[in-house]
Amino acid sequence: MSTSLDEIQELIQKLSGELGDMSEAASRHIDDLHVAVNNIASHVLAMEAVIAVMATKVDVSEAEVQNWIREKTAAFAEDSSEGSAAEGIATSLLAK
């Protein structure tokens, strides 16, 4: 009987160690994902800055930009009567 209890205790300790390893791996993956999201956000912000400055120097039709966004997102739009986040961002970038 004590052999069975020893085996069970050994299996529980092994399981505990494996769960700890899984937790550490998940934590590393979350950290990696956080770094990737920050990199993407930095690139988007940099592109927004360049586009915003360019839009002050070149005549860009806000209506054409809005129509382009609507055409590209029509298949995914839930309610076409209200503007999308992309349209709001475009309007902000084009503000002079």
PDB file of N, CA and C in Angstrom:
ATOM      1  N   MET A   1       0.813  -1.197   0.000  1.00  0.00           N
ATOM      2  CA  MET A   1       0.000   0.000   0.000  1.00  0.00           C
ATOM      3  C   MET A   1       0.858   1.264   0.000  1.00  0.00           C
ATOM      4  N   SER A   2       1.947   1.265   0.783  1.00  0.00           N
ATOM      5  CA  SER A   2       2.803   2.441   0.832  1.00  0.00           C
ATOM      6  C   SER A   2       3.499   2.677  -0.502  1.00  0.00           C
ATOM      7  N   THR A   3       3.734   1.619  -1.262  1.00  0.00           N
ATOM      8  CA  THR A   3       4.341   1.775  -2.584  1.00  0.00           C
ATOM      9  C   THR A   3       3.396   2.562  -3.477  1.00  0.00           C
ATOM     10  N   SER A   4       2.132   2.267  -3.413  1.00  0.00           N
ATOM     11  CA  SER A   4       1.146   2.985  -4.219  1.00  0.00           C
ATOM     12  C   SER A   4       1.098   4.458  -3.830  1.00  0.00           C
ATOM     13  N   LEU A   5       1.135   4.730  -2.530  1.00  0.00           N
ATOM     14  CA  LEU A   5       1.131   6.126  -2.079  1.00  0.00           C
ATOM     15  C   LEU A   5       2.398   6.846  -2.523  1.00  0.00           C
ATOM     16  N   ASP A   6       3.528   6.172  -2.476  1.00  0.00           N
ATOM     17  CA  ASP A   6       4.782   6.762  -2.942  1.00  0.00           C
ATOM     18  C   ASP A   6       4.720   7.063  -4.433  1.00  0.00           C
ATOM     19  N   GLU A   7       4.141   6.137  -5.187  1.00  0.00           N
ATOM     20  CA  GLU A   7       4.009   6.344  -6.625  1.00  0.00           C
ATOM     21  C   GLU A   7       3.088   7.522  -6.923  1.00  0.00           C
ATOM     22  N   ILE A   8       1.982   7.590  -6.163  1.00  0.00           N
ATOM     23  CA  ILE A   8       1.043   8.696  -6.363  1.00  0.00           C
ATOM     24  C   ILE A   8       1.718  10.018  -6.018  1.00  0.00           C
ATOM     25  N   GLN A   9       2.450  10.055  -4.922  1.00  0.00           N
ATOM     26  CA  GLN A   9       3.142  11.277  -4.525  1.00  0.00           C
ATOM     27  C   GLN A   9       4.175  11.671  -5.577  1.00  0.00           C
ATOM     28  N   GLU A  10       4.878  10.697  -6.126  1.00  0.00           N
ATOM     29  CA  GLU A  10       5.870  10.981  -7.167  1.00  0.00           C
ATOM     30  C   GLU A  10       5.191  11.541  -8.416  1.00  0.00           C
ATOM     31  N   LEU A  11       4.048  10.960  -8.793  1.00  0.00           N
ATOM     32  CA  LEU A  11       3.314  11.441  -9.965  1.00  0.00           C
ATOM     33  C   LEU A  11       2.782  12.866  -9.740  1.00  0.00           C
ATOM     34  N   ILE A  12       2.325  13.141  -8.526  1.00  0.00           N
ATOM     35  CA  ILE A  12       1.828  14.480  -8.208  1.00  0.00           C
ATOM     36  C   ILE A  12       2.966  15.496  -8.283  1.00  0.00           C
ATOM     37  N   GLN A  13       4.136  15.136  -7.775  1.00  0.00           N
ATOM     38  CA  GLN A  13       5.291  16.037  -7.840  1.00  0.00           C
ATOM     39  C   GLN A  13       5.725  16.261  -9.287  1.00  0.00           C
ATOM     40  N   LYS A  14       5.672  15.202 -10.071  1.00  0.00           N
ATOM     41  CA  LYS A  14       6.035  15.329 -11.486  1.00  0.00           C
ATOM     42  C   LYS A  14       5.036  16.236 -12.203  1.00  0.00           C
ATOM     43  N   LEU A  15       3.759  16.030 -11.923  1.00  0.00           N
ATOM     44  CA  LEU A  15       2.717  16.861 -12.521  1.00  0.00           C
ATOM     45  C   LEU A  15       2.890  18.320 -12.104  1.00  0.00           C
ATOM     46  N   SER A  16       3.190  18.529 -10.841  1.00  0.00           N
ATOM     47  CA  SER A  16       3.398  19.887 -10.335  1.00  0.00           C
ATOM     48  C   SER A  16       4.558  20.552 -11.071  1.00  0.00           C
ATOM     49  N   GLY A  17       5.631  19.838 -11.265  1.00  0.00           N
ATOM     50  CA  GLY A  17       6.781  20.379 -11.993  1.00  0.00           C
ATOM     51  C   GLY A  17       6.437  20.700 -13.435  1.00  0.00           C
ATOM     52  N   GLU A  18       5.678  19.811 -14.074  1.00  0.00           N
ATOM     53  CA  GLU A  18       5.296  20.037 -15.467  1.00  0.00           C
ATOM     54  C   GLU A  18       4.349  21.225 -15.595  1.00  0.00           C
ATOM     55  N   LEU A  19       3.441  21.378 -14.630  1.00  0.00           N
ATOM     56  CA  LEU A  19       2.553  22.540 -14.648  1.00  0.00           C
ATOM     57  C   LEU A  19       3.343  23.830 -14.469  1.00  0.00           C
ATOM     58  N   GLY A  20       4.359  23.785 -13.607  1.00  0.00           N
ATOM     59  CA  GLY A  20       5.233  24.946 -13.436  1.00  0.00           C
ATOM     60  C   GLY A  20       5.957  25.287 -14.721  1.00  0.00           C
ATOM     61  N   ASP A  21       6.443  24.261 -15.422  1.00  0.00           N
ATOM     62  CA  ASP A  21       7.122  24.479 -16.709  1.00  0.00           C
ATOM     63  C   ASP A  21       6.164  25.092 -17.731  1.00  0.00           C
ATOM     64  N   MET A  22       4.932  24.571 -17.761  1.00  0.00           N
ATOM     65  CA  MET A  22       3.928  25.107 -18.694  1.00  0.00           C
ATOM     66  C   MET A  22       3.620  26.567 -18.376  1.00  0.00           C
ATOM     67  N   SER A  23       3.535  26.882 -17.101  1.00  0.00           N
ATOM     68  CA  SER A  23       3.259  28.266 -16.687  1.00  0.00           C
ATOM     69  C   SER A  23       4.383  29.192 -17.124  1.00  0.00           C
ATOM     70  N   GLU A  24       5.620  28.771 -16.941  1.00  0.00           N
ATOM     71  CA  GLU A  24       6.764  29.578 -17.363  1.00  0.00           C
ATOM     72  C   GLU A  24       6.776  29.769 -18.879  1.00  0.00           C
ATOM     73  N   ALA A  25       6.462  28.699 -19.613  1.00  0.00           N
ATOM     74  CA  ALA A  25       6.429  28.796 -21.080  1.00  0.00           C
ATOM     75  C   ALA A  25       5.331  29.760 -21.527  1.00  0.00           C
ATOM     76  N   ALA A  26       4.172  29.670 -20.900  1.00  0.00           N
ATOM     77  CA  ALA A  26       3.072  30.577 -21.248  1.00  0.00           C
ATOM     78  C   ALA A  26       3.460  32.021 -20.956  1.00  0.00           C
ATOM     79  N   SER A  27       4.126  32.234 -19.844  1.00  0.00           N
ATOM     80  CA  SER A  27       4.568  33.582 -19.475  1.00  0.00           C
ATOM     81  C   SER A  27       5.550  34.128 -20.509  1.00  0.00           C
ATOM     82  N   ARG A  28       6.482  33.286 -20.959  1.00  0.00           N
ATOM     83  CA  ARG A  28       7.438  33.721 -21.991  1.00  0.00           C
ATOM     84  C   ARG A  28       6.712  34.065 -23.284  1.00  0.00           C
ATOM     85  N   HIS A  29       5.718  33.257 -23.659  1.00  0.00           N
ATOM     86  CA  HIS A  29       4.965  33.522 -24.890  1.00  0.00           C
ATOM     87  C   HIS A  29       4.196  34.837 -24.785  1.00  0.00           C
ATOM     88  N   ILE A  30       3.633  35.104 -23.617  1.00  0.00           N
ATOM     89  CA  ILE A  30       2.916  36.364 -23.416  1.00  0.00           C
ATOM     90  C   ILE A  30       3.892  37.533 -23.521  1.00  0.00           C
ATOM     91  N   ASP A  31       5.065  37.388 -22.941  1.00  0.00           N
ATOM     92  CA  ASP A  31       6.085  38.441 -23.051  1.00  0.00           C
ATOM     93  C   ASP A  31       6.477  38.665 -24.509  1.00  0.00           C
ATOM     94  N   ASP A  32       6.667  37.585 -25.257  1.00  0.00           N
ATOM     95  CA  ASP A  32       7.013  37.695 -26.676  1.00  0.00           C
ATOM     96  C   ASP A  32       5.895  38.386 -27.452  1.00  0.00           C
ATOM     97  N   LEU A  33       4.653  38.029 -27.141  1.00  0.00           N
ATOM     98  CA  LEU A  33       3.498  38.643 -27.811  1.00  0.00           C
ATOM     99  C   LEU A  33       3.441  40.133 -27.486  1.00  0.00           C
ATOM    100  N   HIS A  34       3.706  40.486 -26.249  1.00  0.00           N
ATOM    101  CA  HIS A  34       3.705  41.889 -25.841  1.00  0.00           C
ATOM    102  C   HIS A  34       4.749  42.677 -26.630  1.00  0.00           C
ATOM    103  N   VAL A  35       5.934  42.136 -26.781  1.00  0.00           N
ATOM    104  CA  VAL A  35       6.990  42.796 -27.559  1.00  0.00           C
ATOM    105  C   VAL A  35       6.552  42.959 -29.016  1.00  0.00           C
ATOM    106  N   ALA A  36       5.943  41.910 -29.581  1.00  0.00           N
ATOM    107  CA  ALA A  36       5.500  41.976 -30.976  1.00  0.00           C
ATOM    108  C   ALA A  36       4.418  43.045 -31.164  1.00  0.00           C
ATOM    109  N   VAL A  37       3.470  43.104 -30.251  1.00  0.00           N
ATOM    110  CA  VAL A  37       2.405  44.110 -30.340  1.00  0.00           C
ATOM    111  C   VAL A  37       2.997  45.515 -30.221  1.00  0.00           C
ATOM    112  N   ASN A  38       3.936  45.697 -29.315  1.00  0.00           N
ATOM    113  CA  ASN A  38       4.585  47.004 -29.186  1.00  0.00           C
ATOM    114  C   ASN A  38       5.323  47.383 -30.468  1.00  0.00           C
ATOM    115  N   ASN A  39       5.980  46.412 -31.103  1.00  0.00           N
ATOM    116  CA  ASN A  39       6.673  46.691 -32.363  1.00  0.00           C
ATOM    117  C   ASN A  39       5.696  47.110 -33.448  1.00  0.00           C
ATOM    118  N   ILE A  40       4.586  46.398 -33.540  1.00  0.00           N
ATOM    119  CA  ILE A  40       3.572  46.743 -34.550  1.00  0.00           C
ATOM    120  C   ILE A  40       3.015  48.135 -34.270  1.00  0.00           C
ATOM    121  N   ALA A  41       2.706  48.410 -33.013  1.00  0.00           N
ATOM    122  CA  ALA A  41       2.167  49.728 -32.654  1.00  0.00           C
ATOM    123  C   ALA A  41       3.159  50.835 -32.995  1.00  0.00           C
ATOM    124  N   SER A  42       4.433  50.594 -32.759  1.00  0.00           N
ATOM    125  CA  SER A  42       5.453  51.595 -33.081  1.00  0.00           C
ATOM    126  C   SER A  42       5.517  51.849 -34.581  1.00  0.00           C
ATOM    127  N   HIS A  43       5.447  50.795 -35.367  1.00  0.00           N
ATOM    128  CA  HIS A  43       5.469  50.954 -36.823  1.00  0.00           C
ATOM    129  C   HIS A  43       4.233  51.716 -37.308  1.00  0.00           C
ATOM    130  N   VAL A  44       3.067  51.371 -36.777  1.00  0.00           N
ATOM    131  CA  VAL A  44       1.836  52.047 -37.182  1.00  0.00           C
ATOM    132  C   VAL A  44       1.916  53.531 -36.827  1.00  0.00           C
ATOM    133  N   LEU A  45       2.375  53.838 -35.633  1.00  0.00           N
ATOM    134  CA  LEU A  45       2.487  55.234 -35.218  1.00  0.00           C
ATOM    135  C   LEU A  45       3.445  55.998 -36.119  1.00  0.00           C
ATOM    136  N   ALA A  46       4.559  55.382 -36.458  1.00  0.00           N
ATOM    137  CA  ALA A  46       5.520  56.035 -37.352  1.00  0.00           C
ATOM    138  C   ALA A  46       4.907  56.287 -38.725  1.00  0.00           C
ATOM    139  N   MET A  47       4.182  55.309 -39.250  1.00  0.00           N
ATOM    140  CA  MET A  47       3.532  55.495 -40.556  1.00  0.00           C
ATOM    141  C   MET A  47       2.463  56.578 -40.482  1.00  0.00           C
ATOM    142  N   GLU A  48       1.709  56.607 -39.380  1.00  0.00           N
ATOM    143  CA  GLU A  48       0.701  57.651 -39.213  1.00  0.00           C
ATOM    144  C   GLU A  48       1.355  59.029 -39.214  1.00  0.00           C
ATOM    145  N   ALA A  49       2.480  59.156 -38.541  1.00  0.00           N
ATOM    146  CA  ALA A  49       3.174  60.444 -38.492  1.00  0.00           C
ATOM    147  C   ALA A  49       3.601  60.885 -39.888  1.00  0.00           C
ATOM    148  N   VAL A  50       4.184  59.969 -40.646  1.00  0.00           N
ATOM    149  CA  VAL A  50       4.637  60.298 -42.011  1.00  0.00           C
ATOM    150  C   VAL A  50       3.444  60.690 -42.875  1.00  0.00           C
ATOM    151  N   ILE A  51       2.366  59.914 -42.794  1.00  0.00           N
ATOM    152  CA  ILE A  51       1.181  60.199 -43.618  1.00  0.00           C
ATOM    153  C   ILE A  51       0.551  61.531 -43.220  1.00  0.00           C
ATOM    154  N   ALA A  52       0.483  61.798 -41.915  1.00  0.00           N
ATOM    155  CA  ALA A  52      -0.107  63.061 -41.462  1.00  0.00           C
ATOM    156  C   ALA A  52       0.676  64.257 -41.994  1.00  0.00           C
ATOM    157  N   VAL A  53       1.999  64.176 -41.963  1.00  0.00           N
ATOM    158  CA  VAL A  53       2.825  65.265 -42.480  1.00  0.00           C
ATOM    159  C   VAL A  53       2.658  65.371 -43.992  1.00  0.00           C
ATOM    160  N   MET A  54       2.654  64.241 -44.685  1.00  0.00           N
ATOM    161  CA  MET A  54       2.488  64.256 -46.147  1.00  0.00           C
ATOM    162  C   MET A  54       1.138  64.849 -46.532  1.00  0.00           C
ATOM    163  N   ALA A  55       0.099  64.536 -45.754  1.00  0.00           N
ATOM    164  CA  ALA A  55      -1.238  65.026 -46.070  1.00  0.00           C
ATOM    165  C   ALA A  55      -1.323  66.540 -45.962  1.00  0.00           C
ATOM    166  N   THR A  56      -0.451  67.158 -45.184  1.00  0.00           N
ATOM    167  CA  THR A  56      -0.442  68.625 -45.108  1.00  0.00           C
ATOM    168  C   THR A  56       0.218  69.253 -46.331  1.00  0.00           C
ATOM    169  N   LYS A  57       0.994  68.464 -47.059  1.00  0.00           N
ATOM    170  CA  LYS A  57       1.738  68.996 -48.206  1.00  0.00           C
ATOM    171  C   LYS A  57       1.113  68.617 -49.555  1.00  0.00           C
ATOM    172  N   VAL A  58       0.242  67.609 -49.531  1.00  0.00           N
ATOM    173  CA  VAL A  58      -0.377  67.114 -50.759  1.00  0.00           C
ATOM    174  C   VAL A  58      -1.886  67.181 -50.583  1.00  0.00           C
ATOM    175  N   ASP A  59      -2.578  67.577 -51.620  1.00  0.00           N
ATOM    176  CA  ASP A  59      -4.034  67.645 -51.544  1.00  0.00           C
ATOM    177  C   ASP A  59      -4.607  66.224 -51.598  1.00  0.00           C
ATOM    178  N   VAL A  60      -5.220  65.807 -50.503  1.00  0.00           N
ATOM    179  CA  VAL A  60      -5.821  64.481 -50.420  1.00  0.00           C
ATOM    180  C   VAL A  60      -7.304  64.673 -50.145  1.00  0.00           C
ATOM    181  N   SER A  61      -8.130  64.052 -50.968  1.00  0.00           N
ATOM    182  CA  SER A  61      -9.576  64.165 -50.806  1.00  0.00           C
ATOM    183  C   SER A  61     -10.050  63.243 -49.692  1.00  0.00           C
ATOM    184  N   GLU A  62     -10.584  63.848 -48.637  1.00  0.00           N
ATOM    185  CA  GLU A  62     -11.097  63.039 -47.526  1.00  0.00           C
ATOM    186  C   GLU A  62     -12.226  62.126 -48.004  1.00  0.00           C
ATOM    187  N   ALA A  63     -13.071  62.619 -48.894  1.00  0.00           N
ATOM    188  CA  ALA A  63     -14.187  61.815 -49.404  1.00  0.00           C
ATOM    189  C   ALA A  63     -13.674  60.581 -50.154  1.00  0.00           C
ATOM    190  N   GLU A  64     -12.621  60.763 -50.958  1.00  0.00           N
ATOM    191  CA  GLU A  64     -12.058  59.625 -51.689  1.00  0.00           C
ATOM    192  C   GLU A  64     -11.459  58.603 -50.730  1.00  0.00           C
ATOM    193  N   VAL A  65     -10.799  59.089 -49.691  1.00  0.00           N
ATOM    194  CA  VAL A  65     -10.217  58.190 -48.698  1.00  0.00           C
ATOM    195  C   VAL A  65     -11.326  57.411 -47.997  1.00  0.00           C
ATOM    196  N   GLN A  66     -12.390  58.110 -47.584  1.00  0.00           N
ATOM    197  CA  GLN A  66     -13.502  57.452 -46.897  1.00  0.00           C
ATOM    198  C   GLN A  66     -14.167  56.413 -47.805  1.00  0.00           C
ATOM    199  N   ASN A  67     -14.353  56.760 -49.067  1.00  0.00           N
ATOM    200  CA  ASN A  67     -14.953  55.808 -50.011  1.00  0.00           C
ATOM    201  C   ASN A  67     -14.066  54.582 -50.202  1.00  0.00           C
ATOM    202  N   TRP A  68     -12.757  54.804 -50.281  1.00  0.00           N
ATOM    203  CA  TRP A  68     -11.820  53.688 -50.445  1.00  0.00           C
ATOM    204  C   TRP A  68     -11.938  52.745 -49.256  1.00  0.00           C
ATOM    205  N   ILE A  69     -11.964  53.311 -48.055  1.00  0.00           N
ATOM    206  CA  ILE A  69     -12.096  52.486 -46.843  1.00  0.00           C
ATOM    207  C   ILE A  69     -13.415  51.711 -46.872  1.00  0.00           C
ATOM    208  N   ARG A  70     -14.507  52.397 -47.223  1.00  0.00           N
ATOM    209  CA  ARG A  70     -15.822  51.724 -47.263  1.00  0.00           C
ATOM    210  C   ARG A  70     -15.845  50.581 -48.274  1.00  0.00           C
ATOM    211  N   GLU A  71     -15.240  50.801 -49.431  1.00  0.00           N
ATOM    212  CA  GLU A  71     -15.191  49.745 -50.450  1.00  0.00           C
ATOM    213  C   GLU A  71     -14.398  48.530 -49.961  1.00  0.00           C
ATOM    214  N   LYS A  72     -13.263  48.799 -49.329  1.00  0.00           N
ATOM    215  CA  LYS A  72     -12.402  47.705 -48.870  1.00  0.00           C
ATOM    216  C   LYS A  72     -12.986  46.959 -47.677  1.00  0.00           C
ATOM    217  N   THR A  73     -13.839  47.613 -46.892  1.00  0.00           N
ATOM    218  CA  THR A  73     -14.367  46.985 -45.679  1.00  0.00           C
ATOM    219  C   THR A  73     -15.844  46.636 -45.769  1.00  0.00           C
ATOM    220  N   ALA A  74     -16.464  46.853 -46.924  1.00  0.00           N
ATOM    221  CA  ALA A  74     -17.907  46.639 -47.067  1.00  0.00           C
ATOM    222  C   ALA A  74     -18.336  45.218 -46.682  1.00  0.00           C
ATOM    223  N   ALA A  75     -17.548  44.246 -47.050  1.00  0.00           N
ATOM    224  CA  ALA A  75     -17.917  42.852 -46.769  1.00  0.00           C
ATOM    225  C   ALA A  75     -17.901  42.547 -45.278  1.00  0.00           C
ATOM    226  N   PHE A  76     -17.184  43.352 -44.501  1.00  0.00           N
ATOM    227  CA  PHE A  76     -17.042  43.086 -43.073  1.00  0.00           C
ATOM    228  C   PHE A  76     -17.818  44.058 -42.204  1.00  0.00           C
ATOM    229  N   ALA A  77     -18.357  45.116 -42.819  1.00  0.00           N
ATOM    230  CA  ALA A  77     -19.042  46.164 -42.054  1.00  0.00           C
ATOM    231  C   ALA A  77     -20.355  45.642 -41.490  1.00  0.00           C
ATOM    232  N   GLU A  78     -20.570  45.882 -40.200  1.00  0.00           N
ATOM    233  CA  GLU A  78     -21.825  45.489 -39.566  1.00  0.00           C
ATOM    234  C   GLU A  78     -22.922  46.497 -39.875  1.00  0.00           C
ATOM    235  N   ASP A  79     -22.586  47.767 -39.800  1.00  0.00           N
ATOM    236  CA  ASP A  79     -23.552  48.833 -40.034  1.00  0.00           C
ATOM    237  C   ASP A  79     -22.875  49.915 -40.850  1.00  0.00           C
ATOM    238  N   SER A  80     -23.215  49.971 -42.130  1.00  0.00           N
ATOM    239  CA  SER A  80     -22.537  50.915 -43.017  1.00  0.00           C
ATOM    240  C   SER A  80     -23.004  52.349 -42.809  1.00  0.00           C
ATOM    241  N   SER A  81     -24.036  52.560 -41.990  1.00  0.00           N
ATOM    242  CA  SER A  81     -24.531  53.917 -41.789  1.00  0.00           C
ATOM    243  C   SER A  81     -23.647  54.719 -40.841  1.00  0.00           C
ATOM    244  N   GLU A  82     -22.869  54.044 -40.014  1.00  0.00           N
ATOM    245  CA  GLU A  82     -21.968  54.788 -39.138  1.00  0.00           C
ATOM    246  C   GLU A  82     -20.528  54.542 -39.549  1.00  0.00           C
ATOM    247  N   GLY A  83     -19.693  55.530 -39.323  1.00  0.00           N
ATOM    248  CA  GLY A  83     -18.302  55.459 -39.741  1.00  0.00           C
ATOM    249  C   GLY A  83     -17.520  54.427 -38.947  1.00  0.00           C
ATOM    250  N   SER A  84     -16.544  53.833 -39.599  1.00  0.00           N
ATOM    251  CA  SER A  84     -15.693  52.838 -38.951  1.00  0.00           C
ATOM    252  C   SER A  84     -14.557  53.528 -38.219  1.00  0.00           C
ATOM    253  N   ALA A  85     -13.861  52.754 -37.420  1.00  0.00           N
ATOM    254  CA  ALA A  85     -12.679  53.285 -36.733  1.00  0.00           C
ATOM    255  C   ALA A  85     -11.656  53.758 -37.758  1.00  0.00           C
ATOM    256  N   ALA A  86     -11.515  53.009 -38.846  1.00  0.00           N
ATOM    257  CA  ALA A  86     -10.558  53.388 -39.889  1.00  0.00           C
ATOM    258  C   ALA A  86     -10.919  54.742 -40.495  1.00  0.00           C
ATOM    259  N   GLU A  87     -12.201  54.992 -40.684  1.00  0.00           N
ATOM    260  CA  GLU A  87     -12.623  56.279 -41.238  1.00  0.00           C
ATOM    261  C   GLU A  87     -12.292  57.407 -40.260  1.00  0.00           C
ATOM    262  N   GLY A  88     -12.514  57.173 -38.982  1.00  0.00           N
ATOM    263  CA  GLY A  88     -12.178  58.186 -37.985  1.00  0.00           C
ATOM    264  C   GLY A  88     -10.698  58.482 -37.938  1.00  0.00           C
ATOM    265  N   ILE A  89      -9.903  57.426 -38.035  1.00  0.00           N
ATOM    266  CA  ILE A  89      -8.441  57.597 -38.032  1.00  0.00           C
ATOM    267  C   ILE A  89      -8.007  58.369 -39.275  1.00  0.00           C
ATOM    268  N   ALA A  90      -8.585  58.032 -40.428  1.00  0.00           N
ATOM    269  CA  ALA A  90      -8.240  58.730 -41.672  1.00  0.00           C
ATOM    270  C   ALA A  90      -8.606  60.212 -41.575  1.00  0.00           C
ATOM    271  N   THR A  91      -9.764  60.490 -41.027  1.00  0.00           N
ATOM    272  CA  THR A  91     -10.179  61.894 -40.867  1.00  0.00           C
ATOM    273  C   THR A  91      -9.200  62.635 -39.970  1.00  0.00           C
ATOM    274  N   SER A  92      -8.776  61.973 -38.897  1.00  0.00           N
ATOM    275  CA  SER A  92      -7.811  62.584 -37.984  1.00  0.00           C
ATOM    276  C   SER A  92      -6.481  62.845 -38.680  1.00  0.00           C
ATOM    277  N   LEU A  93      -6.027  61.887 -39.481  1.00  0.00           N
ATOM    278  CA  LEU A  93      -4.743  62.049 -40.176  1.00  0.00           C
ATOM    279  C   LEU A  93      -4.790  63.164 -41.219  1.00  0.00           C
ATOM    280  N   LEU A  94      -5.967  63.366 -41.795  1.00  0.00           N
ATOM    281  CA  LEU A  94      -6.096  64.370 -42.844  1.00  0.00           C
ATOM    282  C   LEU A  94      -6.385  65.764 -42.283  1.00  0.00           C
ATOM    283  N   ALA A  95      -6.651  65.873 -41.004  1.00  0.00           N
ATOM    284  CA  ALA A  95      -6.923  67.181 -40.408  1.00  0.00           C
ATOM    285  C   ALA A  95      -5.686  68.059 -40.529  1.00  0.00           C
ATOM    286  N   LYS A  96      -5.887  69.250 -41.030  1.00  0.00           N
ATOM    287  CA  LYS A  96      -4.735  70.133 -41.279  1.00  0.00           C
ATOM    288  C   LYS A  96      -4.682  71.224 -40.264  1.00  0.00           C
TER     289      LYS A  96
END
